Amino acid sequence: MNTKLLISPQELTSPPAKKSSQAVIIDTRTPEDYAISHIPQSLNVIDFFTYLLENSYPAGLKELQE
């Protein structure tokens, strides 16, 4: 797969990037791939939203939005 990167993993883990409290690194891969290897302090979107979203019915989505 040829993917053009906006920023490399090395750049994300460099000292200046680590000092930035503005950045949140989101990993969109499967939980299995995330468990094998991920950037420290990154969030796995699938697990993150599963944790916050009790169900995907309208009431659950409204609760997540709030």
PDB file of C-alpha atoms in Angstrom, residues 8-63:
ATOM      1  CA  SER A   8       5.906  10.272  10.353  1.00  0.00           C
ATOM      2  CA  PRO A   9       5.671   8.235  13.567  1.00  0.00           C
ATOM      3  CA  GLN A  10       9.206   9.409  14.371  1.00  0.00           C
ATOM      4  CA  GLU A  11       8.125  13.056  14.123  1.00  0.00           C
ATOM      5  CA  LEU A  12       5.161  12.394  16.423  1.00  0.00           C
ATOM      6  CA  THR A  13       7.406  10.971  19.109  1.00  0.00           C
ATOM      7  CA  SER A  14      10.093  13.661  18.873  1.00  0.00           C
ATOM      8  CA  PRO A  15      10.666  15.855  21.963  1.00  0.00           C
ATOM      9  CA  PRO A  16       8.953  18.993  20.522  1.00  0.00           C
ATOM     10  CA  ALA A  17       5.838  17.005  19.577  1.00  0.00           C
ATOM     11  CA  LYS A  18       5.727  15.311  22.984  1.00  0.00           C
ATOM     12  CA  LYS A  19       5.672  18.706  24.700  1.00  0.00           C
ATOM     13  CA  SER A  20       2.597  19.843  22.772  1.00  0.00           C
ATOM     14  CA  SER A  21      -0.568  19.436  24.828  1.00  0.00           C
ATOM     15  CA  GLN A  22      -2.606  20.313  21.745  1.00  0.00           C
ATOM     16  CA  ALA A  23      -1.982  17.045  19.916  1.00  0.00           C
ATOM     17  CA  VAL A  24      -3.994  13.856  20.261  1.00  0.00           C
ATOM     18  CA  ILE A  25      -2.849  10.859  18.265  1.00  0.00           C
ATOM     19  CA  ILE A  26      -5.725   8.620  17.181  1.00  0.00           C
ATOM     20  CA  ASP A  27      -5.011   5.103  15.951  1.00  0.00           C
ATOM     21  CA  THR A  28      -7.839   3.823  13.751  1.00  0.00           C
ATOM     22  CA  ARG A  29      -6.570   0.287  13.327  1.00  0.00           C
ATOM     23  CA  THR A  30      -8.136  -2.787  14.869  1.00  0.00           C
ATOM     24  CA  PRO A  31      -7.611  -3.354  18.584  1.00  0.00           C
ATOM     25  CA  GLU A  32      -5.450  -6.370  17.708  1.00  0.00           C
ATOM     26  CA  ASP A  33      -3.092  -4.297  15.534  1.00  0.00           C
ATOM     27  CA  TYR A  34      -3.043  -1.532  18.136  1.00  0.00           C
ATOM     28  CA  ALA A  35      -2.068  -4.052  20.825  1.00  0.00           C
ATOM     29  CA  ILE A  36       0.837  -5.320  18.700  1.00  0.00           C
ATOM     30  CA  SER A  37       2.317  -1.883  18.077  1.00  0.00           C
ATOM     31  CA  HIS A  38       1.203   1.706  18.536  1.00  0.00           C
ATOM     32  CA  ILE A  39       2.585   5.147  19.270  1.00  0.00           C
ATOM     33  CA  PRO A  40       2.785   5.684  23.046  1.00  0.00           C
ATOM     34  CA  GLN A  41      -0.116   7.766  24.427  1.00  0.00           C
ATOM     35  CA  SER A  42      -2.157   7.249  21.239  1.00  0.00           C
ATOM     36  CA  LEU A  43      -5.842   6.404  21.509  1.00  0.00           C
ATOM     37  CA  ASN A  44      -7.407   3.505  19.690  1.00  0.00           C
ATOM     38  CA  VAL A  45     -10.621   4.984  18.279  1.00  0.00           C
ATOM     39  CA  ILE A  46     -12.504   1.703  18.222  1.00  0.00           C
ATOM     40  CA  ASP A  47     -11.841   0.959  21.898  1.00  0.00           C
ATOM     41  CA  PHE A  48     -12.228   4.589  22.895  1.00  0.00           C
ATOM     42  CA  PHE A  49     -15.707   4.942  21.410  1.00  0.00           C
ATOM     43  CA  THR A  50     -16.748   1.467  22.540  1.00  0.00           C
ATOM     44  CA  TYR A  51     -15.904   2.567  26.063  1.00  0.00           C
ATOM     45  CA  LEU A  52     -17.917   5.784  25.775  1.00  0.00           C
ATOM     46  CA  LEU A  53     -20.831   4.470  23.715  1.00  0.00           C
ATOM     47  CA  GLU A  54     -23.086   2.138  25.660  1.00  0.00           C
ATOM     48  CA  ASN A  55     -25.173   1.349  22.556  1.00  0.00           C
ATOM     49  CA  SER A  56     -25.622   2.656  19.028  1.00  0.00           C
ATOM     50  CA  TYR A  57     -29.342   3.324  19.310  1.00  0.00           C
ATOM     51  CA  PRO A  58     -30.418   6.983  19.128  1.00  0.00           C
ATOM     52  CA  ALA A  59     -30.462   7.349  22.928  1.00  0.00           C
ATOM     53  CA  GLY A  60     -26.892   6.009  23.200  1.00  0.00           C
ATOM     54  CA  LEU A  61     -25.646   8.286  20.402  1.00  0.00           C
ATOM     55  CA  LYS A  62     -27.322  11.286  22.030  1.00  0.00           C
ATOM     56  CA  GLU A  63     -25.652  10.443  25.351  1.00  0.00           C
TER      57      GLU A  63
END
